[in-house]
Structures are given as C-alpha cells and as structure tokens.
CSV table of C-alpha atoms in Angstrom, one decimal:
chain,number,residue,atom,x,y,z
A,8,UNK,CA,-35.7,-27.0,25.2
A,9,UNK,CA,-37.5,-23.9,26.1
A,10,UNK,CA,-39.5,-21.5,23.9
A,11,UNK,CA,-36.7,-19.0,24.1
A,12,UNK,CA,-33.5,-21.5,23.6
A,13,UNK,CA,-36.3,-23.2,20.7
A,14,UNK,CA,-37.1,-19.3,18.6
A,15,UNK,CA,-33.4,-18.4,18.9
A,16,UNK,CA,-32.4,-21.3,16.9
A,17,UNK,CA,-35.2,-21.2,14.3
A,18,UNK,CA,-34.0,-17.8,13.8
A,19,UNK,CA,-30.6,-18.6,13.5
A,20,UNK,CA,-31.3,-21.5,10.8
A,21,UNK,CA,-34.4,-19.4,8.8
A,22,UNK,CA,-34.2,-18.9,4.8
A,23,UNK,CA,-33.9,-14.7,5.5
A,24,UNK,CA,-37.0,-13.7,3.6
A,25,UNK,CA,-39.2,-16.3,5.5
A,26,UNK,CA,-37.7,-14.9,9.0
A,27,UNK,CA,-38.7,-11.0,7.7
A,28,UNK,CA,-41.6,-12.2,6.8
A,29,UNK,CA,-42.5,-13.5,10.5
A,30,UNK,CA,-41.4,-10.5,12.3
A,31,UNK,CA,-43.1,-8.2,10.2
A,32,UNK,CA,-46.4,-10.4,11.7
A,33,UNK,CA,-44.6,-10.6,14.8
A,34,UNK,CA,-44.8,-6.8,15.0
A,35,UNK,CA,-48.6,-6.7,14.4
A,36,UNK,CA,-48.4,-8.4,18.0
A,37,UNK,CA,-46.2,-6.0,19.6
A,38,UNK,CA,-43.4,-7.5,19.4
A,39,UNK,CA,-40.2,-4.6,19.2
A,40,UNK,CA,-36.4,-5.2,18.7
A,41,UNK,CA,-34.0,-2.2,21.0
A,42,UNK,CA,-32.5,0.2,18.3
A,43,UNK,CA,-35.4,-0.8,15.7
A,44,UNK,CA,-38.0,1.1,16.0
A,45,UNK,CA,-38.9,1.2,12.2
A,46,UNK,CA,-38.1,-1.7,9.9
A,47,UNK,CA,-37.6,-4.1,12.5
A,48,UNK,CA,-37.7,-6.7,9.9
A,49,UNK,CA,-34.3,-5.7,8.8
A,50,UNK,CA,-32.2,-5.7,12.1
A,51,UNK,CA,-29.5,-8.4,12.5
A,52,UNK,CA,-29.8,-11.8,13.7
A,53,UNK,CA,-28.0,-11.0,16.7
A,54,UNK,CA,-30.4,-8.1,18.4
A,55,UNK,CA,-33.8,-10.3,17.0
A,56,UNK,CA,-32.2,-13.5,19.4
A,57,UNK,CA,-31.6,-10.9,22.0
A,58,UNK,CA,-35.3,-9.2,21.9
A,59,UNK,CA,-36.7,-12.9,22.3
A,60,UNK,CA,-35.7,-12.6,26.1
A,61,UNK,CA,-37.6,-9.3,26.3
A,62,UNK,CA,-40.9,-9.5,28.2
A,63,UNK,CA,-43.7,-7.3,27.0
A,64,UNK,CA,-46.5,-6.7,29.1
A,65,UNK,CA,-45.2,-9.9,31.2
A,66,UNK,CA,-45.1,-12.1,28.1
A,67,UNK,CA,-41.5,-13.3,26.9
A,68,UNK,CA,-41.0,-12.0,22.9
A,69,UNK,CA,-40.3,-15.2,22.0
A,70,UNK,CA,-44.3,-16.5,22.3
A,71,UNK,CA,-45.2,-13.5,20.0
A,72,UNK,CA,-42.2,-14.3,17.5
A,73,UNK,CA,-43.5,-18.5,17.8
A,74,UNK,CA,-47.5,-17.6,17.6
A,75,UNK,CA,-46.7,-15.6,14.3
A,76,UNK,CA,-44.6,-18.2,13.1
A,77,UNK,CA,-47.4,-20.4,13.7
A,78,UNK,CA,-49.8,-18.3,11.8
A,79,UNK,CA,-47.5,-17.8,8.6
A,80,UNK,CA,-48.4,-19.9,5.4
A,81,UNK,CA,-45.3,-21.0,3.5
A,82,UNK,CA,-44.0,-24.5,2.3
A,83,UNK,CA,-40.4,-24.3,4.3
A,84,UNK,CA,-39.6,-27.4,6.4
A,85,UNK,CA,-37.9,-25.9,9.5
A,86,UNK,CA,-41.4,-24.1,9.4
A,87,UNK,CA,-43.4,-27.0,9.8
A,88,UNK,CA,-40.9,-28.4,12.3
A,89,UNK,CA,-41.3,-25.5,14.4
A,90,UNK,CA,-45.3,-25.8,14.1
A,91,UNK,CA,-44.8,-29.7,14.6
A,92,UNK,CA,-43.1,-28.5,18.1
A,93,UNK,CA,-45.7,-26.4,19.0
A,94,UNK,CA,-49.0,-28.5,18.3
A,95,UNK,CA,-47.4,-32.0,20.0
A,96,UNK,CA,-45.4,-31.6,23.2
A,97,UNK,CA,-44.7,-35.5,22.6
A,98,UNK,CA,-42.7,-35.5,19.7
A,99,UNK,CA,-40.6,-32.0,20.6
A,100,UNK,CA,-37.4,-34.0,21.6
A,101,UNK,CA,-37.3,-35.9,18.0
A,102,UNK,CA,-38.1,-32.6,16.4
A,103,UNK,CA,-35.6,-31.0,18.3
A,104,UNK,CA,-32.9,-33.4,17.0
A,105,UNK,CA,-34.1,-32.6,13.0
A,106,UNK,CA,-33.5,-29.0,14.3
A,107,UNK,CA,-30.1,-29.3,15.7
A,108,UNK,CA,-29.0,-31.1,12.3
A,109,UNK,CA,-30.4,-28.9,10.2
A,110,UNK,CA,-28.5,-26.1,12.2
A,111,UNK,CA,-25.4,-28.0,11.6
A,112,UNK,CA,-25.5,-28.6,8.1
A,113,UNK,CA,-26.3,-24.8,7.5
A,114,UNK,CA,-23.3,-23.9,10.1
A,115,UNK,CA,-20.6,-26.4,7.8
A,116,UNK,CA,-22.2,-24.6,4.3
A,117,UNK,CA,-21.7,-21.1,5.8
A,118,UNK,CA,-18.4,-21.6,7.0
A,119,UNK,CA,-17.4,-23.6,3.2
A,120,UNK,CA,-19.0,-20.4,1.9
A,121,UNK,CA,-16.7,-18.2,4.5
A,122,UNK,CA,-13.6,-19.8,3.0
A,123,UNK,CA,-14.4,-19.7,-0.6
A,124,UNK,CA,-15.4,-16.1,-0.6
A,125,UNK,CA,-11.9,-15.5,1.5
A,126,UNK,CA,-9.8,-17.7,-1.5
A,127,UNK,CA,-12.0,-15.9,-3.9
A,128,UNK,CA,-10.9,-12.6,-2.1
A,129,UNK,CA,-7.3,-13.3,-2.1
A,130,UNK,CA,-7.2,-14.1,-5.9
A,131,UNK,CA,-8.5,-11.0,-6.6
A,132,UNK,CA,-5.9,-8.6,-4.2
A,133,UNK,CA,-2.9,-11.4,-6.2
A,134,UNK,CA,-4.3,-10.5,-9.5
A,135,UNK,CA,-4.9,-6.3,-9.0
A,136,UNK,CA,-0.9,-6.9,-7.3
A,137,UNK,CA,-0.4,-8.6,-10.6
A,138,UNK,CA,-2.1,-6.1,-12.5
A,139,UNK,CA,-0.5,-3.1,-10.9
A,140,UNK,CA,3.5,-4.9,-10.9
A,141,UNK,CA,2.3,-5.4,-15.2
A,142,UNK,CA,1.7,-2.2,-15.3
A,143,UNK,CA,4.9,-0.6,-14.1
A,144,UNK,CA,7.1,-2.9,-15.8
A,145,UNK,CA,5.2,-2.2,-19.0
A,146,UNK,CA,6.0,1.4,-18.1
A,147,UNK,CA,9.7,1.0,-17.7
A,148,UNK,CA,10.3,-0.8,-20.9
A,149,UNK,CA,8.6,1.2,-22.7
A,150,UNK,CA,11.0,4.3,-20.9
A,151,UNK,CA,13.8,1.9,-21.1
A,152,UNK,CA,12.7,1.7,-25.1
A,153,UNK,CA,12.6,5.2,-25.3
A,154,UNK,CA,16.3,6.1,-24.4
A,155,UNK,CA,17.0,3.3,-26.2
A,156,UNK,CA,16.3,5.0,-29.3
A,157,UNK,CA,17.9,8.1,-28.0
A,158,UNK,CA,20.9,6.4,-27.7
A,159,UNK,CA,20.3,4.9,-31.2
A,160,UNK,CA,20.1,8.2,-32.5
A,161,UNK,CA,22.9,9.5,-30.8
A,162,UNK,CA,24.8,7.3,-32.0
A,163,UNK,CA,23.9,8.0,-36.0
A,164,UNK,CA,24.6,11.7,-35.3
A,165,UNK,CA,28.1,10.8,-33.4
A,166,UNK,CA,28.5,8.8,-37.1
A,167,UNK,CA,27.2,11.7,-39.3
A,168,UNK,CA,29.4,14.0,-37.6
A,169,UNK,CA,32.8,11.9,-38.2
A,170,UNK,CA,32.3,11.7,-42.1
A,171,UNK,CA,31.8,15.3,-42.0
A,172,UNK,CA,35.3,15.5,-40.4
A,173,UNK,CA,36.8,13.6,-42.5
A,174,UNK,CA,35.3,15.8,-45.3
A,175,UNK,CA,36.2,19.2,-43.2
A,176,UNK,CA,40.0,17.7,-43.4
A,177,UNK,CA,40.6,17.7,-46.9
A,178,UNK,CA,39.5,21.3,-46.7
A,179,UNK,CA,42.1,22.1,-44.2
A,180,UNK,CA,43.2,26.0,-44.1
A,181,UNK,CA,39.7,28.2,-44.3
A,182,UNK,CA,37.8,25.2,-42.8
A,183,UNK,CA,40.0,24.2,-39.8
A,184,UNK,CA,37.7,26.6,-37.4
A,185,UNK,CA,34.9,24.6,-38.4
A,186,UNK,CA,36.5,21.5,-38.1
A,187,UNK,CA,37.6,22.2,-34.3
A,188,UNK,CA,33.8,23.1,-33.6
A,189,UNK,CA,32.6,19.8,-35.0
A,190,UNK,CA,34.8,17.9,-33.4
A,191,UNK,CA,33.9,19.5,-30.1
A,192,UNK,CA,30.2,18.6,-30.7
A,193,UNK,CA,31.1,15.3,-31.4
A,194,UNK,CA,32.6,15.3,-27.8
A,195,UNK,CA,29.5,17.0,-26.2
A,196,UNK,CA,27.6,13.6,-27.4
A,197,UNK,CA,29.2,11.3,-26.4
A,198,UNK,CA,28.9,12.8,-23.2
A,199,UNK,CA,25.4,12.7,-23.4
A,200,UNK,CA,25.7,8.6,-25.1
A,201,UNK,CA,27.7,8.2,-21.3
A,202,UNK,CA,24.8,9.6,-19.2
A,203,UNK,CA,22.1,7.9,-21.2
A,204,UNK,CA,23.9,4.8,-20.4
A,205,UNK,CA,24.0,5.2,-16.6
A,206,UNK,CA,20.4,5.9,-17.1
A,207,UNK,CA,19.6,2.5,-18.4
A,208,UNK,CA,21.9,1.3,-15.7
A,209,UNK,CA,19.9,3.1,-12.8
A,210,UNK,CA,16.6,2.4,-14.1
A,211,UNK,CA,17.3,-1.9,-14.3
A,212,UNK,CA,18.5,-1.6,-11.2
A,213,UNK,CA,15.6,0.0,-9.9
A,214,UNK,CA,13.6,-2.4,-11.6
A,215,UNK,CA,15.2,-5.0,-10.0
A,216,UNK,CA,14.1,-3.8,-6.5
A,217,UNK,CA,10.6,-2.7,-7.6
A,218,UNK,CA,10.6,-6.8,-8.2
A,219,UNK,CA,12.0,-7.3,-4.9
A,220,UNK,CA,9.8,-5.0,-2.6
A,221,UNK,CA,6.6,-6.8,-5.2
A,222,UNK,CA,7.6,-10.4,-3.7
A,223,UNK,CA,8.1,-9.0,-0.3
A,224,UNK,CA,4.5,-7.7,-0.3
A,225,UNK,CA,3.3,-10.8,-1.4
A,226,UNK,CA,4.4,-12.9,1.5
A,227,UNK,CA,3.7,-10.2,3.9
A,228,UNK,CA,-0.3,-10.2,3.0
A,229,UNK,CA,-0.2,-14.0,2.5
A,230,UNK,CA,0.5,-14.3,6.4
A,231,UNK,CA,-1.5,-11.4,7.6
A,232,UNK,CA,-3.0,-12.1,10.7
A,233,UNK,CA,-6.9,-11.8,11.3
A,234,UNK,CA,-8.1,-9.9,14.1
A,235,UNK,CA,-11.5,-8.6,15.1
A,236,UNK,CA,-12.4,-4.2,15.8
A,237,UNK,CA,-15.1,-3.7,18.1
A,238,UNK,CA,-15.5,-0.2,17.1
A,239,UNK,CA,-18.7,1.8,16.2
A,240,UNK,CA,-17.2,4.2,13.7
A,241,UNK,CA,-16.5,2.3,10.6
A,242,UNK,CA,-12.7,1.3,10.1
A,243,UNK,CA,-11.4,1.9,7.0
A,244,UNK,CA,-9.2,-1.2,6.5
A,245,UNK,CA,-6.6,0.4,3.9
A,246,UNK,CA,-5.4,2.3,7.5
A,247,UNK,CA,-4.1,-1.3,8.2
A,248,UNK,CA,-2.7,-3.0,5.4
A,249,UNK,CA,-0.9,-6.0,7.6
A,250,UNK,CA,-4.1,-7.2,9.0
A,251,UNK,CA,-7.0,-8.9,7.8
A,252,UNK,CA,-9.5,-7.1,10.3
A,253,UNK,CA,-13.3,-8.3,11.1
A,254,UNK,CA,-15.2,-5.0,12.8
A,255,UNK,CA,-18.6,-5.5,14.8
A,256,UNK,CA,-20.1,-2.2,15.9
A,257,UNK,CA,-22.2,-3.3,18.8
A,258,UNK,CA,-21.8,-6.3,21.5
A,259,UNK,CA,-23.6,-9.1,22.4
A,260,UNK,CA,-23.7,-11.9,24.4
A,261,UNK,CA,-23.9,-14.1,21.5
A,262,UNK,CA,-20.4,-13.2,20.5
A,263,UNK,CA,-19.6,-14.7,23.8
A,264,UNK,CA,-20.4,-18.3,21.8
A,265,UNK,CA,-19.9,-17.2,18.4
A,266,UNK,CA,-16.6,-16.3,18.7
A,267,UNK,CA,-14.0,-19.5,18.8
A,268,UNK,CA,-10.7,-20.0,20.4
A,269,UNK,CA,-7.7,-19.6,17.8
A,270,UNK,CA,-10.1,-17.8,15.5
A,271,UNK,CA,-8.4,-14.2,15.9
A,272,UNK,CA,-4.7,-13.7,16.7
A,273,UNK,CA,-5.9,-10.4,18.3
A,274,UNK,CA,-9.2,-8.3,19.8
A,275,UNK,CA,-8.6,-4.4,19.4
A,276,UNK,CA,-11.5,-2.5,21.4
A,277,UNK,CA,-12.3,1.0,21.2
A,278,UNK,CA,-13.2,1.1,24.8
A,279,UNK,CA,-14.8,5.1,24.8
A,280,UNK,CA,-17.4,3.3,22.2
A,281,UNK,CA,-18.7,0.6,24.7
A,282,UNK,CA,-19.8,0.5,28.2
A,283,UNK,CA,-17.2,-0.7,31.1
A,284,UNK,CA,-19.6,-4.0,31.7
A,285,UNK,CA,-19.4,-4.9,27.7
A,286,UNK,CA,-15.2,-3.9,27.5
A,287,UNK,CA,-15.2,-6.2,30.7
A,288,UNK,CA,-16.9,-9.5,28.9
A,289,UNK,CA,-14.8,-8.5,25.4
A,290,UNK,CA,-11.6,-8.2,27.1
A,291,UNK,CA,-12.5,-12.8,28.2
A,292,UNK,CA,-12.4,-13.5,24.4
A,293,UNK,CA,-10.5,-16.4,23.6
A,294,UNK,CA,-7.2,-14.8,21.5
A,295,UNK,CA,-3.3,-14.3,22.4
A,296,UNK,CA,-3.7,-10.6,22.7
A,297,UNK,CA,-6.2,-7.6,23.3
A,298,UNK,CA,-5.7,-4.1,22.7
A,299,UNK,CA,-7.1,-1.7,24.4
A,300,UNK,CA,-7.4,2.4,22.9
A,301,UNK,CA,-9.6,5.4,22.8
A,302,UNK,CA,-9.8,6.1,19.1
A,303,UNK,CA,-8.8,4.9,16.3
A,304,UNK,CA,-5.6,7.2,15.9
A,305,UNK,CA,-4.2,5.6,19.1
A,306,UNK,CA,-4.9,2.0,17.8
A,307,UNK,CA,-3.0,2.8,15.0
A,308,UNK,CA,-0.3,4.1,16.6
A,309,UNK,CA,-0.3,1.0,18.8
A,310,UNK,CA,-0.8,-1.9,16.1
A,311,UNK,CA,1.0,-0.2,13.0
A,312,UNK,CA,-0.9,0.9,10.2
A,313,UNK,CA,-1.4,4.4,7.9
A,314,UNK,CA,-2.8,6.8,9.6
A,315,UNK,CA,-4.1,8.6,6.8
A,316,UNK,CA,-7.7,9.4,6.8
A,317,UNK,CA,-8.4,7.6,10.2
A,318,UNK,CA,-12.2,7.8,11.7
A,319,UNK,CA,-12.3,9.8,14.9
C-alpha cells in the first residue's frame, strides 16, 4: 500500500480530535486543503483524503500529513501503527492487516450507530404524531363536552318553560297572550336542541376521519423512500414530507465508493450547482432512478413535495 492509499485510511479510521490535531501540525509544513484556507483543521474527511493527492512544491500532501503524524505525541494505537509503518518497511503488510480491521470494526459501529440514531429518529416523529393526534382529540371532547352541556341546559329551560305552561293554563283569559308566547319559545329551542344535535353528529364524524387520515400518515412515513440531494443550497426537508432525503453539497470521488448499490431508491441533482464532468460521474450512481432539475422549485414539481418556502 502506498503512502497516499496508507494516509487516506488513517484518516478515515482517526479518533476526530487526534486527526485535528495532526493537520493543524500538518499546516506548519505547508500542507493546504482547496476551500480551506483558514481552519483547515475543521474541513471534512472527504476534501482532507482528496488534498493528500495534492503535490506541493513536487511533494505529494500525504508525506507532509504522515511526517506530522510521525512527530505528534499521543497514546492512540492506530497512531503507533501508522509510526510502526513508517520506521519498518518489513512489517508494513502485517500492520496493514491491523489497519484494515480496525477500519472495519469502526465501519460496522458507525453504521449500528446509523441505525439506532434513524430508530431513535422515527420514535420521536411517532411520538410528536402521537402528541399532536392527543392533542386534537383532547380538543374535540372537550368541544364535544361543551355542547354537551349546552344541550343539557337546553334541555332544563325546555322543562322550566312547560311547568310554566301548565301554570299560564289555569290562568286562562288575561294570560292566554302570554301563554302563546311561551309556548312559541319553547318551540324556538327545541329547534336549537335539533341543530346542537347535528353538531355532535358532524363533529364524531369528523373525528372519525381525522383518525383515519392519522393512520394513513402513519404508514405513508413508515415506507418513505430514502433518496440522496446533491444540491449546494440547503434543502429544507419539510418541502418533501414523503422522502427521507440525505443532501451533500459538494462531490467527490469518494462518493463514487461510499455510496452502495440499493442504498438510495433515488439521486436528485441540481445540475446548475455542479460542473457537467461531476453531473456526468453522479448521474453512474448505483440507484433505480435519477432526477435531473435546475432548482429546487423544479425538483419539487417533478418529485412532489410543498413548495412553500423552497431555496432558490
């Protein structure tokens, strides 16, 4: 294994503060990542495996990146390895194998860590659905309870207002006018007794399909298919509530191997962010469909989503 195939995958498999800590000596030796001009400690794995290819002044990055390595004091064993590889030419292909391992067993604890923080993720979009469907039942019974004791009332003044015909009766003569106004009240609520009770009526059954359209959005998020954006404008991923969507800003060969077969049911690219030559290698990603659009408006259109609030 070369020195650049060897740095990029001590890089890859480096405890993050111990890999800072080596570029920032790195840079005291000239070495530079593209887009990174300050801070070059902090840009992404990605673009520091890319800069190791880089020749500066006829020297490949990646003896700048392995020298400071070599010069960097810390008790971490893939940086002994690494000096172990450097010092004794003999013993690279053995420490090459304790490399590889390593880089495996890190690869199978970040993809248990992918799927636990994705389960974790989905229990918490159930219980905020939960939440929210809690909350509008709460606020429908406690409407429903409210012209329930409208009716309830109602119905104690429809009660009140019959003994007081009977009394009116016996008064007959002078007090038959005011019977006859009494009883026409009476009418006017029962009238309104009717109306509340279609209420009721309209509001259960509009309960009923709140519960409905609840279990439907359920299963629909449940299956949501996960796609990956190459877009440099953030997405906002409320715009596409059917899709679980992965965005990376900038390309790089690396995605080339990064990115496995079945892993994403679709690539969308925002071609006008990226040049013809990186569209070209996107477009060979293994997945059953890529979309191609200008903007984000248009790939909404295209895919389905809410076009509210879209980045240009």
């Amino acid at each position: 294994m070369g020195e650049i195939d060897f740095s990029k995958k001590i890089v890859k498999i480096l405890d993050k503060n111990i890999l800072q800590m080596i570029i920032k000596k790195a840079v005291t030796k000239g070495f530079t990542v593209q887009g990174f001009t300050k801070n070059v400690c902090m840009a992404p794995e990605t673009l520091i495996c890319a800069a190791l290819e880089r020749k500066k002044k006829g020297k490949y990055q990646s003896s700048l990146f392995l020298d400071a390595l070599n010069e960097t004091e810390t008790d971490d064993e893939i940086v002994n390895l690494a000096k172990k590889w450097l010092k004794d030419k003999d013993e690279r292909d053995e420490i090459e194998q304790k490399i590889e391992q390593i880089s495996i067993e890190k690869t199978e604890k970040k993809k248990k860590e992918v799927i636990i923080e994705e389960k974790s993720l989905q229990a918490d979009i159930k219980n905020e659905e939960n939440e929210n469907y809690k909350k509008e039942i709460q606020q429908l019974q406690a409407k429903n309870k409210k012209l329930q004791n409208t009716i309830q009332d109602l119905r104690i003044g429809g009660d009140n207002s019959q003994k007081e015909i009977l009394r009116l009766q016996k008064e007959k003569g002078k007090l038959e006018k005011q019977i006859e106004e009494n009883e026409c009240e009476n009418s006017e609520l029962k009238d309104e007794i009717g109306h509340l009770k279609e209420e009721i009526k309209k509001l259960e059954r509009e309960l009923a399909l709140y519960k409905q359209e609840n279990l439907a959005y359920q299963e629909i998020f449940k299956k949501a298919p996960k796609v990956l954006c190459f877009s440099k404008k953030d997405i906002n991923k409320d715009n596409f509530p059917f899709y679980n969507v992965d965005q990376l800003k900038q390309w790089s060969d690396e995605c080339e191997e990064t990115i496995k077969k079945n892993e994403y049911k679709e690539i969308w690219i925002i071609e006008t962010d990226f040049s013809y030559s990186e569209v070209v290698k996107m477009k060979q990603l293994p997945c059953e469909k890529i979309v191609l659009k200008s903007n984000i408006k248009t790939l909404i259109e295209k895919v389905g989503g809410f076009s509210n609030g879209y980045a240009r």
